[in-house]
């Protein structure tokens, strides 16, 4: 008997590297002998990635602090943001009042910390509305195609032709004042960008070889959409949601600055800046320090989004 018949390279009992698999069978990307080593490698790569980028690490710390302040403000301050001491009005930043006091003697730092809850709540609602509505429009337009794609994209073109802030102002005027209504208006104004990105990614993935192979094997359209198209097209849309988080903070704060947000004495970030603009000559901290909090949060989210975008591009 010849040696080629005795030694079978496809023998399942062969103690060769299990990652090579049998001939003709494709293994999923990233599979190995066990999940443990791969997880350890991923954690080490993530820590190494953060330590080599101090700006990204600082951005992550800032964003974590903002999230903690929005959900557990008592971790940072025990003072009541609505209670003022008139005898201590217009006190500058000090060890007792880190951000000073306003015209009614209220602690500005406690108002900024408690205002993070309102501002972040509105921002999350705005990003969620834009992500869900825009992503749904883009997926339907890219996956169905034909006249459905034409109709939906012409609607998106109309939204893109209107400046986002003007569209938000028109919507919040129609919906009414309030934090949730401002968030919905900002989210609808951002729908067009999500729809465009989602449609482009769905069109790209729909033409991939593995999608065509799945269709040729008789897979249903919902199976192709759920198992292949959506998971592979979601990455850039998630990155866009991270980027839109910062712009949504600015839009929500701008509408609150104009008086469309929560009514006083609610300490929204935009409302704090609006209240302090009348005292810039003698109390600059009323506007500057809440503005710095907004700027730090927006810059942190943009830095994290750029890092995610770079990682996603290299992995693709």
mmCIF file of C-alpha atoms in Angstrom:
data_model
loop_
_atom_site.group_PDB
_atom_site.id
_atom_site.type_symbol
_atom_site.label_atom_id
_atom_site.label_comp_id
_atom_site.label_asym_id
_atom_site.label_seq_id
_atom_site.Cartn_x
_atom_site.Cartn_y
_atom_site.Cartn_z
ATOM 1 C CA UNK A 1 0.000 0.000 0.000
ATOM 2 C CA UNK A 2 1.402 3.399 -0.930
ATOM 3 C CA UNK A 3 2.336 5.917 1.666
ATOM 4 C CA UNK A 4 -0.116 8.500 0.281
ATOM 5 C CA UNK A 5 -3.009 6.209 1.159
ATOM 6 C CA UNK A 6 -1.768 5.641 4.669
ATOM 7 C CA UNK A 7 -1.136 9.285 5.591
ATOM 8 C CA UNK A 8 -4.360 11.228 5.173
ATOM 9 C CA UNK A 9 -3.868 14.973 5.750
ATOM 10 C CA UNK A 10 -7.600 15.456 6.252
ATOM 11 C CA UNK A 11 -7.780 12.873 9.010
ATOM 12 C CA UNK A 12 -9.714 14.428 11.941
ATOM 13 C CA UNK A 13 -7.510 12.589 14.440
ATOM 14 C CA UNK A 14 -4.374 14.238 13.111
ATOM 15 C CA UNK A 15 -2.841 16.253 16.008
ATOM 16 C CA UNK A 16 -1.984 19.168 13.738
ATOM 17 C CA UNK A 17 -2.873 22.741 14.388
ATOM 18 C CA UNK A 18 -6.677 22.828 14.834
ATOM 19 C CA UNK A 19 -6.827 26.378 13.492
ATOM 20 C CA UNK A 20 -5.946 25.086 10.006
ATOM 21 C CA UNK A 21 -9.114 23.018 9.771
ATOM 22 C CA UNK A 22 -10.036 20.535 7.083
ATOM 23 C CA UNK A 23 -9.372 21.252 3.401
ATOM 24 C CA UNK A 24 -12.191 23.121 1.703
ATOM 25 C CA UNK A 25 -13.727 24.412 4.944
ATOM 26 C CA UNK A 26 -13.435 28.096 5.801
ATOM 27 C CA UNK A 27 -13.138 29.011 9.452
ATOM 28 C CA UNK A 28 -14.569 32.262 10.827
ATOM 29 C CA UNK A 29 -12.088 35.053 11.214
ATOM 30 C CA UNK A 30 -10.578 35.262 14.681
ATOM 31 C CA UNK A 31 -11.416 31.690 15.812
ATOM 32 C CA UNK A 32 -8.813 29.768 17.733
ATOM 33 C CA UNK A 33 -8.409 26.773 19.967
ATOM 34 C CA UNK A 34 -10.117 28.487 22.866
ATOM 35 C CA UNK A 35 -11.613 31.847 23.825
ATOM 36 C CA UNK A 36 -9.313 32.444 26.759
ATOM 37 C CA UNK A 37 -6.027 33.379 25.006
ATOM 38 C CA UNK A 38 -7.817 35.494 22.435
ATOM 39 C CA UNK A 39 -9.558 37.469 25.150
ATOM 40 C CA UNK A 40 -6.275 38.056 26.949
ATOM 41 C CA UNK A 41 -4.662 39.268 23.726
ATOM 42 C CA UNK A 42 -7.583 41.627 23.050
ATOM 43 C CA UNK A 43 -7.385 43.108 26.548
ATOM 44 C CA UNK A 44 -3.638 43.620 26.260
ATOM 45 C CA UNK A 45 -4.006 45.234 22.859
ATOM 46 C CA UNK A 46 -6.706 47.537 24.202
ATOM 47 C CA UNK A 47 -4.618 48.605 27.198
ATOM 48 C CA UNK A 48 -1.561 49.107 25.009
ATOM 49 C CA UNK A 49 -3.648 51.140 22.583
ATOM 50 C CA UNK A 50 -4.857 53.445 25.385
ATOM 51 C CA UNK A 51 -1.477 53.847 27.082
ATOM 52 C CA UNK A 52 0.167 54.881 23.834
ATOM 53 C CA UNK A 53 -2.450 57.623 23.350
ATOM 54 C CA UNK A 54 -2.684 59.800 26.473
ATOM 55 C CA UNK A 55 -5.147 62.138 24.754
ATOM 56 C CA UNK A 56 -7.524 59.260 24.137
ATOM 57 C CA UNK A 57 -7.123 58.063 27.719
ATOM 58 C CA UNK A 58 -7.895 61.558 29.028
ATOM 59 C CA UNK A 59 -10.944 61.745 26.758
ATOM 60 C CA UNK A 60 -12.216 58.432 28.093
ATOM 61 C CA UNK A 61 -11.762 59.661 31.680
ATOM 62 C CA UNK A 62 -13.666 62.885 30.925
ATOM 63 C CA UNK A 63 -16.520 60.988 29.313
ATOM 64 C CA UNK A 64 -16.718 58.542 32.225
ATOM 65 C CA UNK A 65 -16.877 61.453 34.677
ATOM 66 C CA UNK A 66 -19.678 63.097 32.690
ATOM 67 C CA UNK A 67 -21.656 59.842 32.608
ATOM 68 C CA UNK A 68 -21.169 59.353 36.357
ATOM 69 C CA UNK A 69 -22.242 62.941 37.012
ATOM 70 C CA UNK A 70 -25.393 62.457 34.941
ATOM 71 C CA UNK A 71 -26.473 59.296 36.770
ATOM 72 C CA UNK A 72 -24.993 59.825 40.264
ATOM 73 C CA UNK A 73 -24.429 63.564 40.810
ATOM 74 C CA UNK A 74 -24.129 63.051 44.567
ATOM 75 C CA UNK A 75 -20.728 61.462 43.958
ATOM 76 C CA UNK A 76 -19.313 64.885 43.069
ATOM 77 C CA UNK A 77 -21.295 67.369 45.153
ATOM 78 C CA UNK A 78 -23.712 67.370 48.043
ATOM 79 C CA UNK A 79 -25.022 70.910 47.551
ATOM 80 C CA UNK A 80 -28.494 71.652 46.280
ATOM 81 C CA UNK A 81 -28.309 73.189 42.765
ATOM 82 C CA UNK A 82 -31.568 75.081 43.304
ATOM 83 C CA UNK A 83 -30.900 76.497 46.772
ATOM 84 C CA UNK A 84 -29.090 79.800 46.963
ATOM 85 C CA UNK A 85 -27.610 81.951 49.697
ATOM 86 C CA UNK A 86 -28.102 85.598 48.654
ATOM 87 C CA UNK A 87 -25.320 86.795 50.954
ATOM 88 C CA UNK A 88 -22.815 84.684 48.974
ATOM 89 C CA UNK A 89 -23.762 85.770 45.492
ATOM 90 C CA UNK A 90 -21.101 86.400 42.840
ATOM 91 C CA UNK A 91 -18.359 84.618 44.749
ATOM 92 C CA UNK A 92 -15.450 83.636 42.530
ATOM 93 C CA UNK A 93 -14.057 80.111 42.175
ATOM 94 C CA UNK A 94 -12.556 78.908 45.450
ATOM 95 C CA UNK A 95 -12.083 75.806 47.549
ATOM 96 C CA UNK A 96 -15.636 76.117 48.880
ATOM 97 C CA UNK A 97 -17.245 76.829 45.535
ATOM 98 C CA UNK A 98 -15.137 75.341 42.767
ATOM 99 C CA UNK A 99 -17.021 77.137 39.981
ATOM 100 C CA UNK A 100 -18.097 80.125 42.082
ATOM 101 C CA UNK A 101 -21.669 81.214 42.773
ATOM 102 C CA UNK A 102 -24.286 82.929 40.630
ATOM 103 C CA UNK A 103 -26.474 85.991 41.186
ATOM 104 C CA UNK A 104 -28.670 84.109 43.679
ATOM 105 C CA UNK A 105 -25.805 82.549 45.617
ATOM 106 C CA UNK A 106 -26.254 79.083 44.099
ATOM 107 C CA UNK A 107 -23.197 76.892 43.671
ATOM 108 C CA UNK A 108 -22.329 76.802 39.958
ATOM 109 C CA UNK A 109 -20.402 73.530 40.193
ATOM 110 C CA UNK A 110 -23.413 71.695 41.615
ATOM 111 C CA UNK A 111 -25.581 73.201 38.879
ATOM 112 C CA UNK A 112 -23.140 72.024 36.192
ATOM 113 C CA UNK A 113 -23.016 68.525 37.702
ATOM 114 C CA UNK A 114 -26.798 68.206 37.982
ATOM 115 C CA UNK A 115 -27.212 69.840 34.577
ATOM 116 C CA UNK A 116 -25.241 66.986 33.035
ATOM 117 C CA UNK A 117 -28.222 64.723 33.705
ATOM 118 C CA UNK A 118 -30.595 66.883 31.662
ATOM 119 C CA UNK A 119 -28.136 67.598 28.869
ATOM 120 C CA UNK A 120 -26.948 64.003 28.552
ATOM 121 C CA UNK A 121 -30.513 62.708 28.657
ATOM 122 C CA UNK A 122 -31.481 64.987 25.782
ATOM 123 C CA UNK A 123 -28.342 64.041 23.856
ATOM 124 C CA UNK A 124 -28.940 60.306 24.239
ATOM 125 C CA UNK A 125 -32.541 60.677 23.066
ATOM 126 C CA UNK A 126 -31.415 62.750 20.068
ATOM 127 C CA UNK A 127 -28.733 60.233 19.034
ATOM 128 C CA UNK A 128 -31.137 57.316 19.530
ATOM 129 C CA UNK A 129 -33.807 58.940 17.363
ATOM 130 C CA UNK A 130 -31.289 59.706 14.613
ATOM 131 C CA UNK A 131 -29.724 56.235 14.825
ATOM 132 C CA UNK A 132 -32.996 54.304 14.716
ATOM 133 C CA UNK A 133 -34.909 56.394 12.165
ATOM 134 C CA UNK A 134 -31.949 57.197 9.934
ATOM 135 C CA UNK A 135 -30.540 53.685 10.121
ATOM 136 C CA UNK A 136 -33.924 52.175 9.268
ATOM 137 C CA UNK A 137 -34.335 54.464 6.267
ATOM 138 C CA UNK A 138 -30.841 53.670 5.032
ATOM 139 C CA UNK A 139 -31.196 49.905 5.473
ATOM 140 C CA UNK A 140 -34.542 49.807 3.668
ATOM 141 C CA UNK A 141 -33.284 52.003 0.821
ATOM 142 C CA UNK A 142 -30.054 50.061 0.364
ATOM 143 C CA UNK A 143 -31.458 46.551 0.758
ATOM 144 C CA UNK A 144 -34.721 46.908 -1.181
ATOM 145 C CA UNK A 145 -33.475 49.287 -3.876
ATOM 146 C CA UNK A 146 -35.477 50.221 -6.993
ATOM 147 C CA UNK A 147 -38.186 52.858 -6.534
ATOM 148 C CA UNK A 148 -38.114 52.562 -2.747
ATOM 149 C CA UNK A 149 -34.495 53.709 -2.762
ATOM 150 C CA UNK A 150 -35.337 56.640 -5.044
ATOM 151 C CA UNK A 151 -38.233 57.863 -2.898
ATOM 152 C CA UNK A 152 -36.410 57.569 0.424
ATOM 153 C CA UNK A 153 -33.228 59.184 -0.833
ATOM 154 C CA UNK A 154 -35.124 62.129 -2.310
ATOM 155 C CA UNK A 155 -36.682 62.649 1.116
ATOM 156 C CA UNK A 156 -33.219 62.498 2.664
ATOM 157 C CA UNK A 157 -31.966 65.033 0.111
ATOM 158 C CA UNK A 158 -34.690 67.433 1.212
ATOM 159 C CA UNK A 159 -33.563 67.060 4.845
ATOM 160 C CA UNK A 160 -29.937 67.619 3.834
ATOM 161 C CA UNK A 161 -30.828 70.831 2.015
ATOM 162 C CA UNK A 162 -32.035 72.420 5.277
ATOM 163 C CA UNK A 163 -29.408 73.482 7.850
ATOM 164 C CA UNK A 164 -29.649 71.260 10.918
ATOM 165 C CA UNK A 165 -30.042 74.103 13.409
ATOM 166 C CA UNK A 166 -32.801 75.770 11.385
ATOM 167 C CA UNK A 167 -34.619 72.454 11.043
ATOM 168 C CA UNK A 168 -34.297 71.874 14.787
ATOM 169 C CA UNK A 169 -35.688 75.343 15.503
ATOM 170 C CA UNK A 170 -38.659 74.729 13.208
ATOM 171 C CA UNK A 171 -39.390 71.349 14.768
ATOM 172 C CA UNK A 172 -39.082 72.494 18.375
ATOM 173 C CA UNK A 173 -41.331 75.448 17.617
ATOM 174 C CA UNK A 174 -43.940 73.043 16.285
ATOM 175 C CA UNK A 175 -43.501 70.474 19.066
ATOM 176 C CA UNK A 176 -43.220 72.893 21.974
ATOM 177 C CA UNK A 177 -40.627 73.615 24.648
ATOM 178 C CA UNK A 178 -38.994 71.054 26.915
ATOM 179 C CA UNK A 179 -35.938 68.808 27.150
ATOM 180 C CA UNK A 180 -37.485 65.781 25.425
ATOM 181 C CA UNK A 181 -38.974 67.839 22.612
ATOM 182 C CA UNK A 182 -35.659 69.562 22.016
ATOM 183 C CA UNK A 183 -33.985 66.146 21.886
ATOM 184 C CA UNK A 184 -36.496 64.804 19.368
ATOM 185 C CA UNK A 185 -36.057 67.892 17.184
ATOM 186 C CA UNK A 186 -32.267 67.553 17.221
ATOM 187 C CA UNK A 187 -32.528 63.826 16.465
ATOM 188 C CA UNK A 188 -34.811 64.327 13.465
ATOM 189 C CA UNK A 189 -32.441 66.974 12.117
ATOM 190 C CA UNK A 190 -29.630 64.355 12.155
ATOM 191 C CA UNK A 191 -31.604 61.581 10.442
ATOM 192 C CA UNK A 192 -30.304 62.362 6.939
ATOM 193 C CA UNK A 193 -26.638 61.723 7.790
ATOM 194 C CA UNK A 194 -27.407 58.338 9.369
ATOM 195 C CA UNK A 195 -29.577 57.345 6.426
ATOM 196 C CA UNK A 196 -26.823 58.145 3.931
ATOM 197 C CA UNK A 197 -24.130 56.235 5.816
ATOM 198 C CA UNK A 198 -26.383 53.223 6.479
ATOM 199 C CA UNK A 199 -27.448 53.038 2.828
ATOM 200 C CA UNK A 200 -23.858 53.212 1.581
ATOM 201 C CA UNK A 201 -22.743 50.423 3.923
ATOM 202 C CA UNK A 202 -25.702 48.200 3.065
ATOM 203 C CA UNK A 203 -24.986 48.621 -0.650
ATOM 204 C CA UNK A 204 -21.348 47.719 -0.064
ATOM 205 C CA UNK A 205 -22.106 44.616 2.004
ATOM 206 C CA UNK A 206 -24.950 43.494 -0.255
ATOM 207 C CA UNK A 207 -22.522 43.038 -3.131
ATOM 208 C CA UNK A 208 -20.060 40.959 -1.088
ATOM 209 C CA UNK A 209 -19.249 37.395 -2.092
ATOM 210 C CA UNK A 210 -20.502 35.801 1.125
ATOM 211 C CA UNK A 211 -23.890 37.520 0.737
ATOM 212 C CA UNK A 212 -24.225 36.244 -2.822
ATOM 213 C CA UNK A 213 -23.225 32.775 -1.639
ATOM 214 C CA UNK A 214 -25.857 32.868 1.086
ATOM 215 C CA UNK A 215 -28.527 33.833 -1.424
ATOM 216 C CA UNK A 216 -27.467 31.129 -3.855
ATOM 217 C CA UNK A 217 -27.825 28.560 -1.065
ATOM 218 C CA UNK A 218 -31.493 29.520 -0.710
ATOM 219 C CA UNK A 219 -31.347 31.678 2.420
ATOM 220 C CA UNK A 220 -34.369 33.876 3.101
ATOM 221 C CA UNK A 221 -34.042 37.629 2.717
ATOM 222 C CA UNK A 222 -34.539 38.244 6.434
ATOM 223 C CA UNK A 223 -31.827 35.709 7.221
ATOM 224 C CA UNK A 224 -29.406 37.419 4.848
ATOM 225 C CA UNK A 225 -30.299 40.795 6.300
ATOM 226 C CA UNK A 226 -30.028 39.774 9.953
ATOM 227 C CA UNK A 227 -27.019 37.447 9.773
ATOM 228 C CA UNK A 228 -24.840 39.077 7.142
ATOM 229 C CA UNK A 229 -25.847 42.581 6.089
ATOM 230 C CA UNK A 230 -26.679 44.296 9.384
ATOM 231 C CA UNK A 231 -23.699 43.022 11.451
ATOM 232 C CA UNK A 232 -21.207 43.985 8.742
ATOM 233 C CA UNK A 233 -22.789 47.378 8.011
ATOM 234 C CA UNK A 234 -23.287 48.535 11.601
ATOM 235 C CA UNK A 235 -19.711 49.627 12.349
ATOM 236 C CA UNK A 236 -19.560 52.978 10.495
ATOM 237 C CA UNK A 237 -23.074 53.839 11.694
ATOM 238 C CA UNK A 238 -22.001 53.296 15.310
ATOM 239 C CA UNK A 239 -18.940 55.480 14.738
ATOM 240 C CA UNK A 240 -21.210 58.163 13.281
ATOM 241 C CA UNK A 241 -23.411 57.908 16.379
ATOM 242 C CA UNK A 242 -20.346 58.563 18.550
ATOM 243 C CA UNK A 243 -19.440 61.578 16.427
ATOM 244 C CA UNK A 244 -23.030 62.796 16.443
ATOM 245 C CA UNK A 245 -23.029 62.616 20.241
ATOM 246 C CA UNK A 246 -20.770 65.656 20.405
ATOM 247 C CA UNK A 247 -22.673 67.648 17.803
ATOM 248 C CA UNK A 248 -25.949 66.774 19.535
ATOM 249 C CA UNK A 249 -24.602 68.181 22.813
ATOM 250 C CA UNK A 250 -23.848 71.435 21.004
ATOM 251 C CA UNK A 251 -27.266 71.503 19.320
ATOM 252 C CA UNK A 252 -29.163 70.761 22.549
ATOM 253 C CA UNK A 253 -27.137 73.383 24.406
ATOM 254 C CA UNK A 254 -27.756 75.911 21.626
ATOM 255 C CA UNK A 255 -31.514 75.400 21.788
ATOM 256 C CA UNK A 256 -31.425 75.608 25.584
ATOM 257 C CA UNK A 257 -29.396 78.807 25.296
ATOM 258 C CA UNK A 258 -32.164 80.257 23.108
ATOM 259 C CA UNK A 259 -34.770 79.340 25.737
ATOM 260 C CA UNK A 260 -36.322 76.232 24.170
ATOM 261 C CA UNK A 261 -35.093 73.766 26.790
ATOM 262 C CA UNK A 262 -36.288 73.000 30.288
ATOM 263 C CA UNK A 263 -37.796 76.045 32.049
ATOM 264 C CA UNK A 264 -35.856 77.760 34.869
ATOM 265 C CA UNK A 265 -34.550 76.991 37.405
ATOM 266 C CA UNK A 266 -33.561 73.707 35.702
ATOM 267 C CA UNK A 267 -29.739 73.744 35.367
ATOM 268 C CA UNK A 268 -29.290 72.744 31.742
ATOM 269 C CA UNK A 269 -25.861 73.552 30.363
ATOM 270 C CA UNK A 270 -27.153 75.885 27.665
ATOM 271 C CA UNK A 271 -29.412 77.631 30.171
ATOM 272 C CA UNK A 272 -26.476 78.192 32.538
ATOM 273 C CA UNK A 273 -24.528 79.949 29.784
ATOM 274 C CA UNK A 274 -27.565 82.001 28.841
ATOM 275 C CA UNK A 275 -28.138 83.092 32.446
ATOM 276 C CA UNK A 276 -24.518 84.080 32.939
ATOM 277 C CA UNK A 277 -24.085 86.151 29.771
ATOM 278 C CA UNK A 278 -25.598 89.194 31.501
ATOM 279 C CA UNK A 279 -22.825 89.181 34.108
ATOM 280 C CA UNK A 280 -19.740 88.724 31.947
ATOM 281 C CA UNK A 281 -18.229 91.993 33.141
ATOM 282 C CA UNK A 282 -18.082 91.067 36.835
ATOM 283 C CA UNK A 283 -18.704 87.277 36.933
ATOM 284 C CA UNK A 284 -17.002 85.620 33.968
ATOM 285 C CA UNK A 285 -17.133 82.170 35.576
ATOM 286 C CA UNK A 286 -20.914 81.933 35.178
ATOM 287 C CA UNK A 287 -20.478 81.500 31.416
ATOM 288 C CA UNK A 288 -16.891 80.378 30.969
ATOM 289 C CA UNK A 289 -16.867 77.335 33.261
ATOM 290 C CA UNK A 290 -20.120 75.714 32.009
ATOM 291 C CA UNK A 291 -18.870 76.442 28.489
ATOM 292 C CA UNK A 292 -15.608 74.657 29.277
ATOM 293 C CA UNK A 293 -17.591 71.653 30.548
ATOM 294 C CA UNK A 294 -19.474 71.496 27.238
ATOM 295 C CA UNK A 295 -16.277 71.931 25.219
ATOM 296 C CA UNK A 296 -14.446 69.210 27.169
ATOM 297 C CA UNK A 297 -17.307 66.748 26.690
ATOM 298 C CA UNK A 298 -17.587 67.431 22.959
ATOM 299 C CA UNK A 299 -13.828 67.174 22.397
ATOM 300 C CA UNK A 300 -13.689 63.922 24.380
ATOM 301 C CA UNK A 301 -16.447 62.281 22.357
ATOM 302 C CA UNK A 302 -14.900 63.428 19.070
ATOM 303 C CA UNK A 303 -11.499 62.047 20.093
ATOM 304 C CA UNK A 304 -13.020 58.677 20.976
ATOM 305 C CA UNK A 305 -14.975 58.614 17.723
ATOM 306 C CA UNK A 306 -11.822 59.257 15.703
ATOM 307 C CA UNK A 307 -10.085 56.394 17.490
ATOM 308 C CA UNK A 308 -12.984 54.044 16.774
ATOM 309 C CA UNK A 309 -13.071 55.137 13.160
ATOM 310 C CA UNK A 310 -9.354 54.458 12.729
ATOM 311 C CA UNK A 311 -9.601 51.016 14.328
ATOM 312 C CA UNK A 312 -12.583 50.143 12.154
ATOM 313 C CA UNK A 313 -10.820 51.233 8.956
ATOM 314 C CA UNK A 314 -7.751 49.128 9.741
ATOM 315 C CA UNK A 315 -9.816 46.057 10.570
ATOM 316 C CA UNK A 316 -11.728 46.343 7.314
#
